[in-house]
Coordinates of C-alpha atoms in Angstrom, one line a residue:
Chain I
X24 CA -61.6 177.5 55.0
X25 CA -58.7 176.0 56.8
X26 CA -58.5 176.8 60.4
X27 CA -57.6 175.6 63.8
X28 CA -59.4 176.7 66.9
X29 CA -57.7 176.6 70.2
X30 CA -59.0 176.9 73.6
X31 CA -58.8 178.3 76.2
X32 CA -56.8 181.5 75.3
X33 CA -55.5 181.8 78.9
X34 CA -55.3 179.1 81.6
X35 CA -54.0 179.5 85.1
X36 CA -53.2 176.5 87.4
X37 CA -51.8 175.8 90.7
X38 CA -48.3 174.2 90.6
X39 CA -48.9 170.3 90.6
X40 CA -52.4 170.4 89.1
X41 CA -53.0 169.3 85.5
X42 CA -53.5 171.6 82.5
X43 CA -55.4 170.7 79.4
X44 CA -55.5 172.7 76.0
X45 CA -57.9 171.6 73.2
X46 CA -57.7 172.2 69.5
X47 CA -60.2 171.5 66.7
X48 CA -59.2 171.5 63.0
X49 CA -61.3 171.6 59.9
X50 CA -59.3 169.7 57.2
X51 CA -60.2 166.0 57.5
X52 CA -57.0 165.3 55.3
X53 CA -54.6 166.7 58.2
X54 CA -52.5 163.9 59.4
X55 CA -49.7 165.5 61.6
X56 CA -50.4 167.5 64.7
X57 CA -47.5 169.3 66.4
X58 CA -47.5 171.2 69.7
X59 CA -45.2 174.1 70.3
X60 CA -44.1 176.0 73.5
X61 CA -43.0 179.6 73.1
X62 CA -41.4 181.3 76.2
X63 CA -41.0 185.0 76.3
X64 CA -38.4 186.3 74.0
X65 CA -37.9 183.0 72.3
X66 CA -39.3 181.3 69.2
X67 CA -41.8 178.4 69.4
X68 CA -40.1 175.0 70.4
X69 CA -41.6 171.7 69.4
X70 CA -42.6 169.8 72.4
X71 CA -44.6 166.9 71.2
X72 CA -46.4 165.7 68.1
X73 CA -48.9 163.1 66.9
X74 CA -49.6 161.4 63.6
X75 CA -53.0 160.4 62.5
X76 CA -52.4 156.6 62.9
X77 CA -52.2 156.8 66.6
X78 CA -54.6 158.1 69.2
X79 CA -52.3 159.1 72.1
X80 CA -48.7 159.8 72.8
X81 CA -46.8 160.4 76.1
X82 CA -43.6 162.1 76.8
X83 CA -43.1 162.2 80.6
X84 CA -45.5 164.9 82.0
X85 CA -46.8 165.6 78.5
X86 CA -49.3 163.8 76.6
X87 CA -51.3 164.5 73.4
X88 CA -54.5 162.7 72.3
X89 CA -56.2 162.7 68.9
X90 CA -59.9 162.0 67.9
X91 CA -59.9 162.0 64.1
X92 CA -63.6 161.5 64.0
X93 CA -64.3 164.6 65.8
X94 CA -61.3 166.4 64.5
X95 CA -60.0 167.5 67.7
X96 CA -56.8 166.9 69.7
X97 CA -55.5 168.0 73.1
X98 CA -52.4 168.6 75.1
X99 CA -52.2 167.4 78.6
X100 CA -49.6 168.6 81.1
X101 CA -49.6 166.7 84.5
X102 CA -47.9 167.9 87.6
X103 CA -47.4 171.4 86.3
X104 CA -44.4 173.4 87.3
X105 CA -43.6 177.1 87.3
X106 CA -41.3 176.6 84.2
X107 CA -44.3 175.2 82.4
X108 CA -45.5 178.8 82.1
X109 CA -45.5 179.9 78.5
X110 CA -47.7 180.2 75.5
X111 CA -48.6 176.9 73.7
X112 CA -49.6 176.6 70.1
X113 CA -51.3 173.6 68.3
X114 CA -51.1 173.1 64.6
X115 CA -52.5 170.8 61.9
X116 CA -51.0 169.9 58.7
X117 CA -52.0 170.4 55.2
X118 CA -50.1 168.8 52.3
X119 CA -47.8 172.0 52.0
X120 CA -48.0 173.8 55.3
X121 CA -49.0 173.9 59.0
X122 CA -52.1 175.7 60.2
X123 CA -51.6 177.0 63.7
X124 CA -54.0 177.9 66.5
X125 CA -54.1 181.2 68.2
X126 CA -52.3 180.1 71.2
X127 CA -53.0 179.5 75.0
X128 CA -51.0 181.4 77.7
X129 CA -50.5 179.1 80.5
X130 CA -49.7 180.4 84.0
X131 CA -48.5 178.0 86.7
X132 CA -48.6 179.6 90.2
X133 CA -46.3 178.2 92.8
Chain Z
X27 CA -30.2 175.8 71.0
X28 CA -32.7 175.0 68.1
X29 CA -30.2 175.1 65.3
X30 CA -31.9 178.1 63.7
X31 CA -30.4 181.5 64.4
X32 CA -31.9 185.0 63.4
X33 CA -30.3 188.4 63.3
X34 CA -30.9 191.0 64.5
X35 CA -33.0 190.1 67.4
X36 CA -34.6 193.6 67.6
X37 CA -35.0 196.2 64.9
X38 CA -36.6 199.7 64.9
X39 CA -37.0 201.3 61.4
X40 CA -38.8 204.2 59.8
X41 CA -41.2 203.7 57.1
X42 CA -38.7 204.9 54.4
X43 CA -35.9 202.7 55.5
X44 CA -34.5 199.6 54.0
X45 CA -33.4 196.8 56.2
X46 CA -32.8 193.0 56.0
X47 CA -33.6 190.1 58.4
X48 CA -31.2 187.2 58.4
X49 CA -31.8 183.6 59.1
X50 CA -29.4 180.6 59.2
X51 CA -30.0 177.0 59.9
X52 CA -27.4 174.5 61.1
X53 CA -29.6 171.4 60.8
X54 CA -28.9 170.5 57.1
X55 CA -32.6 171.0 56.3
X56 CA -33.9 171.6 52.8
X57 CA -36.8 173.9 53.5
X58 CA -36.9 177.3 55.2
X59 CA -39.9 179.5 56.0
X60 CA -40.7 183.1 57.0
X61 CA -43.7 183.6 59.5
X62 CA -45.1 186.8 60.9
X63 CA -46.4 186.6 64.6
X64 CA -48.8 189.3 65.7
X65 CA -50.6 189.7 69.0
X66 CA -53.6 187.4 69.4
X67 CA -53.3 186.0 65.9
X68 CA -52.3 182.7 64.6
X69 CA -48.8 182.4 63.1
X70 CA -49.1 183.6 59.6
X71 CA -46.9 181.9 56.9
X72 CA -45.2 184.4 54.5
X73 CA -42.8 182.5 52.3
X74 CA -41.5 179.0 51.8
X75 CA -38.4 178.0 50.2
X76 CA -37.5 174.4 49.2
X77 CA -34.0 173.7 47.9
X78 CA -33.5 177.5 47.4
X79 CA -36.6 177.8 45.2
X80 CA -39.6 179.7 46.4
X81 CA -42.5 177.3 46.5
X82 CA -45.2 179.5 48.3
X83 CA -45.9 183.2 48.7
X84 CA -49.0 183.8 50.7
X85 CA -50.1 187.1 49.1
X86 CA -47.5 189.0 50.9
X87 CA -47.0 192.8 50.1
X88 CA -44.2 193.5 47.8
X89 CA -42.5 195.5 50.5
X90 CA -41.3 192.2 51.9
X91 CA -38.9 190.5 49.5
X92 CA -37.3 187.2 50.5
X93 CA -34.0 185.7 49.3
X94 CA -32.6 182.3 49.6
X95 CA -29.0 182.2 48.3
X96 CA -28.4 178.6 49.6
X97 CA -30.2 176.0 51.7
X98 CA -28.7 177.3 55.0
X99 CA -29.4 180.9 54.7
X100 CA -32.6 182.9 54.2
X101 CA -33.1 186.7 54.1
X102 CA -36.1 188.9 54.3
X103 CA -35.5 192.4 52.7
X104 CA -37.8 195.2 54.1
X105 CA -38.6 198.6 52.5
X106 CA -41.2 201.2 52.9
X107 CA -43.0 199.3 55.5
X108 CA -46.1 200.4 57.5
X109 CA -46.5 200.5 61.2
X110 CA -49.0 197.5 61.0
X111 CA -46.0 195.5 59.8
X112 CA -44.5 195.7 63.4
X113 CA -44.4 192.2 64.7
X114 CA -42.2 189.3 65.6
X115 CA -40.7 187.6 62.4
X116 CA -39.9 184.1 62.8
X117 CA -37.7 181.8 60.6
X118 CA -38.1 178.1 60.6
X119 CA -36.7 175.1 58.7
X120 CA -37.7 171.5 58.1
X121 CA -36.1 168.5 56.6
X122 CA -38.5 168.8 53.6
X123 CA -40.9 171.3 52.3
X124 CA -43.8 168.9 52.9
X125 CA -44.3 170.2 56.5
X126 CA -47.2 168.0 57.0
X127 CA -44.7 165.2 57.4
X128 CA -41.7 166.9 58.9
X129 CA -41.1 168.9 62.1
X130 CA -40.4 172.6 61.7
X131 CA -37.8 174.1 63.9
X132 CA -38.0 177.9 64.8
X133 CA -35.5 180.5 65.4
X134 CA -35.8 183.1 68.2
X135 CA -37.4 185.7 66.0
X136 CA -36.7 189.3 65.1
X137 CA -38.9 191.9 67.0
X138 CA -39.6 194.6 64.3
X139 CA -40.9 197.9 65.2
X140 CA -41.9 200.3 62.5
X141 CA -42.1 203.9 63.5

């Protein structure tokens, strides 16, 4: 069936360290992979996305990598700050909808 | 500010009540979505509307009834809910219904508690 696996479910890092969240998808036809950040009491916010025609995309401290052969993609956050603490969701596209991972709770300790 | 607003932000209702959730998007998008977010589960897509026509209904119980009077507004009518329906209900919009190509923007959600 269609699913997206996301690991780890929780991640704790010291401020300034890097954080990596990994996702694996099952549908080889997926071609769009967004990442969302959800802070407490708010809806998910799109922070970065990647399409299947590229292998890596960066936006300041955030980067996403995609390995289409292995069907996995990852979110990398460098120089983490306390305000990066939130739940992060990955998703993979199907022709008519997005399939979401179960989320990673990231805690950044000062 | 995501451009998608939802009201109310919190709702407590009994199992015999009837209530409605409202969503409004100010982004000029053509597609709108209802999702259910429960603890430790992936986001569950409930309904999709494209240009005010329902295009997807993911086997959602009939006690949830969506309405899309125009491309900017989306409602979710609730009646005779069960305690397991307690969750965060999220509305989203995208430029087009083909969400594989267009980004989805979420509202802040309505935290629903069914007693």
